[in-house]
mmCIF file of C-alpha atoms in Angstrom:
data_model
loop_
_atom_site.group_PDB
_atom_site.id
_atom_site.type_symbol
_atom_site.label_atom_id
_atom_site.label_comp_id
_atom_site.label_asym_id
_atom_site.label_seq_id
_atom_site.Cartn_x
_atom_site.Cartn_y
_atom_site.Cartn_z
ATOM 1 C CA UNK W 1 -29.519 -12.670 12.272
ATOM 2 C CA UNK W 2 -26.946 -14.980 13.282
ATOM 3 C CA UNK W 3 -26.562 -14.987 17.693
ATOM 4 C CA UNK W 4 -23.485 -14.141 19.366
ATOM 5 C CA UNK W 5 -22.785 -17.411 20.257
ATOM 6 C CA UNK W 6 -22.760 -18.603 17.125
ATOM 7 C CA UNK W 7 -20.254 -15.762 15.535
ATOM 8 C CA UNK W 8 -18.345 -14.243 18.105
ATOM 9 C CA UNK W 9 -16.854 -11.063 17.950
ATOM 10 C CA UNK W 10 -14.230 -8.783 19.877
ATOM 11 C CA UNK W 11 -15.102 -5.872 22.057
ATOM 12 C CA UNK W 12 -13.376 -4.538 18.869
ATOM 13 C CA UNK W 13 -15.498 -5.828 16.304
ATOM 14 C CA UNK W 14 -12.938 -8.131 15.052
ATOM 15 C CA UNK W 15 -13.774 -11.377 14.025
ATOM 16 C CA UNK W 16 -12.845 -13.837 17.346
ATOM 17 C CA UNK W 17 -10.063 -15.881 16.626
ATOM 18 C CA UNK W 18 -7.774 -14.432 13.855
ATOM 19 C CA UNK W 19 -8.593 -10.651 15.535
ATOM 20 C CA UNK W 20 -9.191 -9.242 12.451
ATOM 21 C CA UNK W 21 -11.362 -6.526 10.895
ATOM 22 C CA UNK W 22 -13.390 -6.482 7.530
ATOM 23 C CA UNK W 23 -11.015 -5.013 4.925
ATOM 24 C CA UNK W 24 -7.554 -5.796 6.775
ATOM 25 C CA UNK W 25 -7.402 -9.158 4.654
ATOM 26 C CA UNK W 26 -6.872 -9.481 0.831
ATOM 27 C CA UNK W 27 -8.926 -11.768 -1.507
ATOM 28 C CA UNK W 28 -6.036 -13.435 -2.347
ATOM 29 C CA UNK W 29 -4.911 -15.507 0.722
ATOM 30 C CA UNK W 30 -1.864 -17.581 1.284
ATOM 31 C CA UNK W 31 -2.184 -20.143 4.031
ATOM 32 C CA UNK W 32 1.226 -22.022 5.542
ATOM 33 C CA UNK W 33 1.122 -23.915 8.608
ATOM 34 C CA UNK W 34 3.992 -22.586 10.853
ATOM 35 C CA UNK W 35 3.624 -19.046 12.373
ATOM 36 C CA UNK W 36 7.235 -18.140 11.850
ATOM 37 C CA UNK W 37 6.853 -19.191 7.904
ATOM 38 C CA UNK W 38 4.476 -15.859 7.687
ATOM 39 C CA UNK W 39 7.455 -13.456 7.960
ATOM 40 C CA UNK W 40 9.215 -15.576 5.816
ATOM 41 C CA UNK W 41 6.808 -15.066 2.847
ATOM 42 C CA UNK W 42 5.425 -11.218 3.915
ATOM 43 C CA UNK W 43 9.437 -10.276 4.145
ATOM 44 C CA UNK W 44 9.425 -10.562 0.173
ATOM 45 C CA UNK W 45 6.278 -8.306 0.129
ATOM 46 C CA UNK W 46 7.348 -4.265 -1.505
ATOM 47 C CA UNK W 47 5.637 -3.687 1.497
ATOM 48 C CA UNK W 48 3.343 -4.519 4.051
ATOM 49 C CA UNK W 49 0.090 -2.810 5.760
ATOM 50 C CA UNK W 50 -1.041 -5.030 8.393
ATOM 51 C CA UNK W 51 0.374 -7.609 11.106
ATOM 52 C CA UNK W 52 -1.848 -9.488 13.485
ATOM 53 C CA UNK W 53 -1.062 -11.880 15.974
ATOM 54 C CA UNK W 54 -3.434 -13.997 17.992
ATOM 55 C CA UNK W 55 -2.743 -17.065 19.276
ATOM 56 C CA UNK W 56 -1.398 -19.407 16.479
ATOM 57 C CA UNK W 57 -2.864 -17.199 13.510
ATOM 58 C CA UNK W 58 -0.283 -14.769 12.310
ATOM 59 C CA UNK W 59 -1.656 -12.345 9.688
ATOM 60 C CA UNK W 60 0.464 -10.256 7.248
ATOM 61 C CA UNK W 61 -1.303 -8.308 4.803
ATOM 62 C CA UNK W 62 0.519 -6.491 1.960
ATOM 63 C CA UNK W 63 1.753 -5.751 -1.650
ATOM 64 C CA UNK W 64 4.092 -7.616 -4.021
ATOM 65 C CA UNK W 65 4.721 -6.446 -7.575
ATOM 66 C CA UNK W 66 1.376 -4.492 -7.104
ATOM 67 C CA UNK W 67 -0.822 -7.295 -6.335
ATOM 68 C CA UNK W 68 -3.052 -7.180 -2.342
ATOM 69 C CA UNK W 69 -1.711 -10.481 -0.498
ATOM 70 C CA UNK W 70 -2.342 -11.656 3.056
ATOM 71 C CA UNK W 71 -0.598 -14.505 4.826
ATOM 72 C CA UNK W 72 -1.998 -16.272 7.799
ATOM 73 C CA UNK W 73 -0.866 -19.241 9.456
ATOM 74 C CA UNK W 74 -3.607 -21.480 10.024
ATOM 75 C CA UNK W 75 -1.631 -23.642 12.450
ATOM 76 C CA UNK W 76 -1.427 -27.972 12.237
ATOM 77 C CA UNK W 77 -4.453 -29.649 11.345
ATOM 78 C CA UNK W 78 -8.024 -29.207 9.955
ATOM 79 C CA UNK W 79 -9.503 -28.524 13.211
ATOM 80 C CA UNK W 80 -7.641 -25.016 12.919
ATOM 81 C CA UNK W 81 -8.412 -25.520 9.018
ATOM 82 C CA UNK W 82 -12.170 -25.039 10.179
ATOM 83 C CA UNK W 83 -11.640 -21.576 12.142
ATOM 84 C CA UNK W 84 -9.536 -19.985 9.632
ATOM 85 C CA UNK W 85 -11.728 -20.859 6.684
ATOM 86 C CA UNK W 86 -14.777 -19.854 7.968
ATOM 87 C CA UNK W 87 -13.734 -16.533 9.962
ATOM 88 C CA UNK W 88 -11.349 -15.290 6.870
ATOM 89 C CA UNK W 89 -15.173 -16.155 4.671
ATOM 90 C CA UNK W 90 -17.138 -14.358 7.391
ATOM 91 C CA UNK W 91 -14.786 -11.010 6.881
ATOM 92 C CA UNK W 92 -16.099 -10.689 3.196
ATOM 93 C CA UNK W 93 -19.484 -12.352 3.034
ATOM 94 C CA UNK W 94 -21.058 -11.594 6.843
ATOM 95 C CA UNK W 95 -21.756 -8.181 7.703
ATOM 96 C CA UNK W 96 -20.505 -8.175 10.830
ATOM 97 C CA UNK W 97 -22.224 -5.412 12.356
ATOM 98 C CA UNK W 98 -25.981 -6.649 11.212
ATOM 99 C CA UNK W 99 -24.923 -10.574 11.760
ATOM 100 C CA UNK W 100 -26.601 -10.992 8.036
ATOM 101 C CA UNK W 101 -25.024 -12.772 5.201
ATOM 102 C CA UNK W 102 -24.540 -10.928 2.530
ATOM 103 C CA UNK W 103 -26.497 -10.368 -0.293
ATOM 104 C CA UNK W 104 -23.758 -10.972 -2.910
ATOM 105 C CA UNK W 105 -20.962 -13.563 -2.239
ATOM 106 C CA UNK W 106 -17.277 -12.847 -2.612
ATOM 107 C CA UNK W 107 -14.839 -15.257 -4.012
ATOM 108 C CA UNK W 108 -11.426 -15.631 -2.738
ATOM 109 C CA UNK W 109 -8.176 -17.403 -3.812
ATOM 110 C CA UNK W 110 -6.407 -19.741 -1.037
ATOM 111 C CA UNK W 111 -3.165 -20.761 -1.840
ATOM 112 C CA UNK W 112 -1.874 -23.200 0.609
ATOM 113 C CA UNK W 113 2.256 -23.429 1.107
ATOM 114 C CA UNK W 114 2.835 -26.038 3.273
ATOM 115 C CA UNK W 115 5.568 -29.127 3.656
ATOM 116 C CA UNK W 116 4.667 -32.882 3.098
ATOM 117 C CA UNK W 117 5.870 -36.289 2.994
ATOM 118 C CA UNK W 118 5.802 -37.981 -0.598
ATOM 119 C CA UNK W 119 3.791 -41.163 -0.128
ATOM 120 C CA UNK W 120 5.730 -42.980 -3.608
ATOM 121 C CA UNK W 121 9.381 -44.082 -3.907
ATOM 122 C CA UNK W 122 9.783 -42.600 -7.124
ATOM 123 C CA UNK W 123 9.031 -39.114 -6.189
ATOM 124 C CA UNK W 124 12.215 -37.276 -5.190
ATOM 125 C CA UNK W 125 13.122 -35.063 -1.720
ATOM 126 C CA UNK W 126 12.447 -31.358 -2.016
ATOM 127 C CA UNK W 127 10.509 -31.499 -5.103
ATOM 128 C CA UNK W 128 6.808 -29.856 -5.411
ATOM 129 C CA UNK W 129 3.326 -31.624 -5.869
ATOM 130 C CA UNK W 130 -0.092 -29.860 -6.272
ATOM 131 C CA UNK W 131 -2.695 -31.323 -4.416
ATOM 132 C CA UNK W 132 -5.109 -31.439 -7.434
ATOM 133 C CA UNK W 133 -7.412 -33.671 -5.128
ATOM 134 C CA UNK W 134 -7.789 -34.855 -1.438
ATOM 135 C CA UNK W 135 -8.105 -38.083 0.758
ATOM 136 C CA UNK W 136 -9.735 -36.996 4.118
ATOM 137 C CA UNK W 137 -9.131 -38.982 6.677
ATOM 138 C CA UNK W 138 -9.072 -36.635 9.457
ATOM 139 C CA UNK W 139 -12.987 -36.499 10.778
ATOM 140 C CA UNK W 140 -13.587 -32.909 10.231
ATOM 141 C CA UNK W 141 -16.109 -33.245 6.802
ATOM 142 C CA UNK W 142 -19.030 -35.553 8.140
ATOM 143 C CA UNK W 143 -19.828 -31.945 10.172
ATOM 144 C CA UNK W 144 -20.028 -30.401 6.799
ATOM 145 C CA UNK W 145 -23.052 -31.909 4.995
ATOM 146 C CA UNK W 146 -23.223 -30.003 1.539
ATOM 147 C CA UNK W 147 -19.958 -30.819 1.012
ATOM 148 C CA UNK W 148 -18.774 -31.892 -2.587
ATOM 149 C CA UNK W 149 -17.670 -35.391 -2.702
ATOM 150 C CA UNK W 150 -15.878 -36.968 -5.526
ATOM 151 C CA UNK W 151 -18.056 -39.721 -5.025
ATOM 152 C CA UNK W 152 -16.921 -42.250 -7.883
ATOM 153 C CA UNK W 153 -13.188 -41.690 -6.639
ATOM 154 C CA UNK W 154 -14.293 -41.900 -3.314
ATOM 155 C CA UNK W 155 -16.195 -45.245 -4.675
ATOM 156 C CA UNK W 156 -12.916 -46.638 -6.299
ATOM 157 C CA UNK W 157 -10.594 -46.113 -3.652
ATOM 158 C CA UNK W 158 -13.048 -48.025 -1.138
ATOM 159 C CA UNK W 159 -13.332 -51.023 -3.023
ATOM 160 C CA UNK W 160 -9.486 -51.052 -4.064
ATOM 161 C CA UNK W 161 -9.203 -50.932 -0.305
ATOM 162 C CA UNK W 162 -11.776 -54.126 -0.076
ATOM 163 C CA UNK W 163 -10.718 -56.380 -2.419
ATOM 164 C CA UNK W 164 -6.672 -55.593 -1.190
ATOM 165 C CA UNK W 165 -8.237 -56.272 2.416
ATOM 166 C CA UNK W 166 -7.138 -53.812 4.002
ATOM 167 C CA UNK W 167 -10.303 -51.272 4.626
ATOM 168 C CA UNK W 168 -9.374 -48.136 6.540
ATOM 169 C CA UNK W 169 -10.560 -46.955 10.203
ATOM 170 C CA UNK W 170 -12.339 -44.251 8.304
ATOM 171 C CA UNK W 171 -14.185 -44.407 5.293
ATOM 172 C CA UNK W 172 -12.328 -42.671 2.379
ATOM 173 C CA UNK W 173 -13.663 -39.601 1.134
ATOM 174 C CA UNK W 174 -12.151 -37.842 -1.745
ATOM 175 C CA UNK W 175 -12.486 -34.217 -2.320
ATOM 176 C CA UNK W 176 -11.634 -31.833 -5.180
ATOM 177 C CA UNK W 177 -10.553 -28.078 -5.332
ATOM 178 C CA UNK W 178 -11.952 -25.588 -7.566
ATOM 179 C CA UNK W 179 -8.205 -24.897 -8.930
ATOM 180 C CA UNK W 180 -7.121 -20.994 -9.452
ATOM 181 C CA UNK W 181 -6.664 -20.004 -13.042
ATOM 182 C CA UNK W 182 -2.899 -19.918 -12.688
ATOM 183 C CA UNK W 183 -2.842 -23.657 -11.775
ATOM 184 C CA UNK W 184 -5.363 -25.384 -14.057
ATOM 185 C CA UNK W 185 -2.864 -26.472 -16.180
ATOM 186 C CA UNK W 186 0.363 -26.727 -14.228
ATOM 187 C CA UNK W 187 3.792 -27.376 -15.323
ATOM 188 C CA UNK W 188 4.449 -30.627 -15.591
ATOM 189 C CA UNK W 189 8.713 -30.255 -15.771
ATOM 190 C CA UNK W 190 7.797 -27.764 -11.945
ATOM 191 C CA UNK W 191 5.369 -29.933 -10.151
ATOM 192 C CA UNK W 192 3.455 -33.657 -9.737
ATOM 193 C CA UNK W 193 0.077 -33.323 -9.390
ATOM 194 C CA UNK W 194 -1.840 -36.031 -7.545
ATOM 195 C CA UNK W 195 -4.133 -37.066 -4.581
ATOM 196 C CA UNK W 196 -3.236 -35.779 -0.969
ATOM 197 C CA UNK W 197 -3.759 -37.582 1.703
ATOM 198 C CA UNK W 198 -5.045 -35.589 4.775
ATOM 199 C CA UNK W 199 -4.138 -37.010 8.138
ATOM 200 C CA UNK W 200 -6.209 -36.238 11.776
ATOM 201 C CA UNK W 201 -2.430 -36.289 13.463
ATOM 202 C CA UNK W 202 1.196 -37.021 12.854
ATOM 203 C CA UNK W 203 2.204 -39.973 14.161
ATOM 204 C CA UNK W 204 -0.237 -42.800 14.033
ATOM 205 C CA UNK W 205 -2.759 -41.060 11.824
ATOM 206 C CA UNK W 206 0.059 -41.213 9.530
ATOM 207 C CA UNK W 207 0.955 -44.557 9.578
ATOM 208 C CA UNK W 208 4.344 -43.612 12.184
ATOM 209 C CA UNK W 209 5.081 -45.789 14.900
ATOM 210 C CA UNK W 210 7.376 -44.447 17.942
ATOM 211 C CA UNK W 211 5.735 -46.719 21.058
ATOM 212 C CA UNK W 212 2.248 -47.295 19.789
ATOM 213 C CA UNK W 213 1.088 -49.090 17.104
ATOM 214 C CA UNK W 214 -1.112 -47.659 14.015
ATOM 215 C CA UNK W 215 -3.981 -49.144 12.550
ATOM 216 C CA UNK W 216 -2.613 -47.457 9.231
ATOM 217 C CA UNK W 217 -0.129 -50.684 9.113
ATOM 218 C CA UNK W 218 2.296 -51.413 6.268
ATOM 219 C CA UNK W 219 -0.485 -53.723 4.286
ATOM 220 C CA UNK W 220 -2.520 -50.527 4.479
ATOM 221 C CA UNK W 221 0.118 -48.600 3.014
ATOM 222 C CA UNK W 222 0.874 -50.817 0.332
ATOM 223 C CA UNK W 223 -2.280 -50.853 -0.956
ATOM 224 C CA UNK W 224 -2.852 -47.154 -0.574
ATOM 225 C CA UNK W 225 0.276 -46.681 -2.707
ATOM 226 C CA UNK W 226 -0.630 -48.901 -5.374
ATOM 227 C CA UNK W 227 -4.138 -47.033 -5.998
ATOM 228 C CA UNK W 228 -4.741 -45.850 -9.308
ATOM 229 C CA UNK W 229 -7.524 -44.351 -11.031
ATOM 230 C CA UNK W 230 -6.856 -42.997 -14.342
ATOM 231 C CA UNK W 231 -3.360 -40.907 -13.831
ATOM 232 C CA UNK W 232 -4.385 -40.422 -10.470
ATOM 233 C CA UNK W 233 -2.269 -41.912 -7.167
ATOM 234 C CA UNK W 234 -2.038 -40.820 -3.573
ATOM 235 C CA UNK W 235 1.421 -38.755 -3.691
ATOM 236 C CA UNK W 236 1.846 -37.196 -0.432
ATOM 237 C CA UNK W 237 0.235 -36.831 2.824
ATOM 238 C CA UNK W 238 -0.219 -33.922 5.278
ATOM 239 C CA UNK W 239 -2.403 -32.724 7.821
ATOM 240 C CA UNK W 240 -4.771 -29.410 5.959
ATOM 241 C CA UNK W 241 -5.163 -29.472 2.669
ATOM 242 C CA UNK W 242 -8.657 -31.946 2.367
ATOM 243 C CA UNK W 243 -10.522 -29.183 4.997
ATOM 244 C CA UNK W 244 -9.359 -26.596 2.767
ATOM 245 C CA UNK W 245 -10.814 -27.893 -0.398
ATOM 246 C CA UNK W 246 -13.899 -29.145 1.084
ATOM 247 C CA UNK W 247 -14.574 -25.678 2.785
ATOM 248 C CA UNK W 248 -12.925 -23.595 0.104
ATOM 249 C CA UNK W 249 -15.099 -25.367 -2.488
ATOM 250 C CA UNK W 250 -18.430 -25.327 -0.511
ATOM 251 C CA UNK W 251 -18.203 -21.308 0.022
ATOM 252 C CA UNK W 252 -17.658 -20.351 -3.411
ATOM 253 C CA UNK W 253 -14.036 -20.151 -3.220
ATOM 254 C CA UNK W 254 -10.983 -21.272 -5.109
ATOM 255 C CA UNK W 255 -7.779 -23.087 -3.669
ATOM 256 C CA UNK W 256 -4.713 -24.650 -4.436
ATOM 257 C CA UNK W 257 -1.963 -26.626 -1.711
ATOM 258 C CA UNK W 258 1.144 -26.681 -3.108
ATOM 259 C CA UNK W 259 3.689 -29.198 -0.595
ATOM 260 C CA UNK W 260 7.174 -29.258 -0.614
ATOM 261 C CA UNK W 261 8.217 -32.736 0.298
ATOM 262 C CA UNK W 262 10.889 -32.767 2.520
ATOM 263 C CA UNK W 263 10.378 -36.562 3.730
ATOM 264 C CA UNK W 264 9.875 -39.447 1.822
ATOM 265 C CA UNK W 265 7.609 -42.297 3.445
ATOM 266 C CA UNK W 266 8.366 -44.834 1.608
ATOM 267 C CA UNK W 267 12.092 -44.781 1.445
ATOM 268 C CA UNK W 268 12.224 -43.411 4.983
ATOM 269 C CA UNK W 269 14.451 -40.680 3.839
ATOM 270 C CA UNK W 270 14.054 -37.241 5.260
ATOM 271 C CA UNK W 271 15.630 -33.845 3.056
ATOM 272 C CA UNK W 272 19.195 -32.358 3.935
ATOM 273 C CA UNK W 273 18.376 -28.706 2.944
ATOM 274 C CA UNK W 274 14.701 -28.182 4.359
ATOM 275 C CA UNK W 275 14.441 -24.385 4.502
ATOM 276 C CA UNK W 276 15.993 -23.922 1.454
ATOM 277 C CA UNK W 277 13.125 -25.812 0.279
ATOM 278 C CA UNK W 278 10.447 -24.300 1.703
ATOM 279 C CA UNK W 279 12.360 -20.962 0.504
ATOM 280 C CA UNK W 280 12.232 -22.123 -3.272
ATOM 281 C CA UNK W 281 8.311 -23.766 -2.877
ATOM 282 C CA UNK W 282 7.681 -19.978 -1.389
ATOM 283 C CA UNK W 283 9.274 -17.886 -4.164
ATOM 284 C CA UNK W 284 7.416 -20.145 -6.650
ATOM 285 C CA UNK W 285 4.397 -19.393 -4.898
ATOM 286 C CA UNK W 286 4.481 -15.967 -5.411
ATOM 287 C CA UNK W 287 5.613 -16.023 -9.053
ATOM 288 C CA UNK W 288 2.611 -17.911 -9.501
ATOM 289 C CA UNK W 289 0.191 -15.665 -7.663
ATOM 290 C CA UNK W 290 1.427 -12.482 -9.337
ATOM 291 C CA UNK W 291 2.845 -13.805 -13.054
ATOM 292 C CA UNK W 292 6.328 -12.869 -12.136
#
């Protein structure tokens, strides 16, 4: 039986932080980052059945083209990465009522919509990449011991780091998704595919400099950007998409993050028609999810 400090409920029964109830959450999930982008995506639902609020997690649960969707925004970072991921698990595989975990897991699809900043000069504004692994360097997965490390990618990234000299103030750990059917084999002439990069913050964490300096200094970037392992490079860099694989992957479940890159880092450039953006990364989101 697991206490009630450990999984906290509601007077209500509802899970703690998302307020939500077994059954008012689909097993196919799309996560996005800002509140407001929820409406955004549950507005092209035929219709919708649920809306939560609480706090910064925004739940919309409903139907599009006769597929069961939910939409919750997980807020920034992989600290709120770590409540979503394991409350939204808890709904399906805890019984809530007994504290037990259930005898037979459930497997859900995340599909992550979020905005990015490419990390390589050739890769254009407002274009799409799928995160088909992840570069955590934001201090949430050393908490998460069973984790699933991509150990020899983690291996060759460290020493490219070495013998560049230019080690990072975090070890790099690589992690990979288990990818949904619909985006094993993407579409090459749609979307890049390549490592994320997932950042503990914005500005520094990032390599940014307003009035402090960064330890993630241009040498570092450099030879971040000129990685390779195979057809593998670090392409973009964000601030969820690492916690979701590694806790996706470790509970059984399958995930995607699909970014819209509406900055580029290494030209300093920044897009001239963000939401329209986000509204075309959306709309190809849900074409994907339900095959239309």
């Amino acid at each position: 039986m697991i206490p009630a400090s450990e999984l906290i409920l509601r007077p209500d029964g509802s899970i703690y932080h998302l307020h939500l109830l077994p059954g008012q959450v689909a097993d196919t999930i799309i996560t996005v980052g800002d509140p407001e982008r929820v409406g955004e995506v549950s507005r092209r639902f035929d219709r919708i059945e649920l809306r939560v609020e609480a706090r910064e997690f925004v739940t919309h649960t409903g139907e599009l083209n006769g597929q069961r969707l939910s939409v919750i925004s997980t807020g920034i970072g992989t600290d709120n990465v770590d409540i979503v991921l394991n409350e939204l698990d808890a709904l399906f595989n805890i019984d809530l009522k007994r504290r037990e975990i259930a005898a037979k897991p459930t497997s859900l699809t995340f599909l992550r919509l979020g905005t990015s900043g490419a990390f390589q000069s050739d890769i254009p504004l407002d274009s799409v990449v799928l995160s088909t692994a992840s570069l955590s360097l934001d201090g949430l997965l050393p908490f998460y011991p069973t984790t699933a490390v991509d150990s020899g990618l983690s291996a060759a990234l460290s020493r490219h780091l070495e013998e560049a000299g230019t080690p990072l103030p975090t070890p790099p750990t690589v992690v990979r998704p288990l990818l949904p059917d619909f985006l094993v084999n993407p579409d090459p002439d749609r979307i890049a595919t390549g490592i994320t990069m997932t950042a503990s913050g914005f500005y520094a964490s990032q390599g940014r400099v307003l009035r402090l300096p960064t330890a993630l200094n241009g040498s570092v970037l450099e030879a971040l950007r000129s990685f390779r392992s195979d057809s593998l490079r670090i392409t973009n860099i964000e601030m969820e998409t690492a916690g979701i694989y590694a806790l996706a992957t470790a509970l059984g479940h399958r995930s995607a993050s699909l970014s819209a890159l509406l900055a580029n880092r290494a030209q300093g450039t920044f897009s001239r028609q963000p939401a329209r953006t986000v509204d075309q990364l959306i709309d190809y989101g849900l074409s994907l999810l339900t095959g239309k």
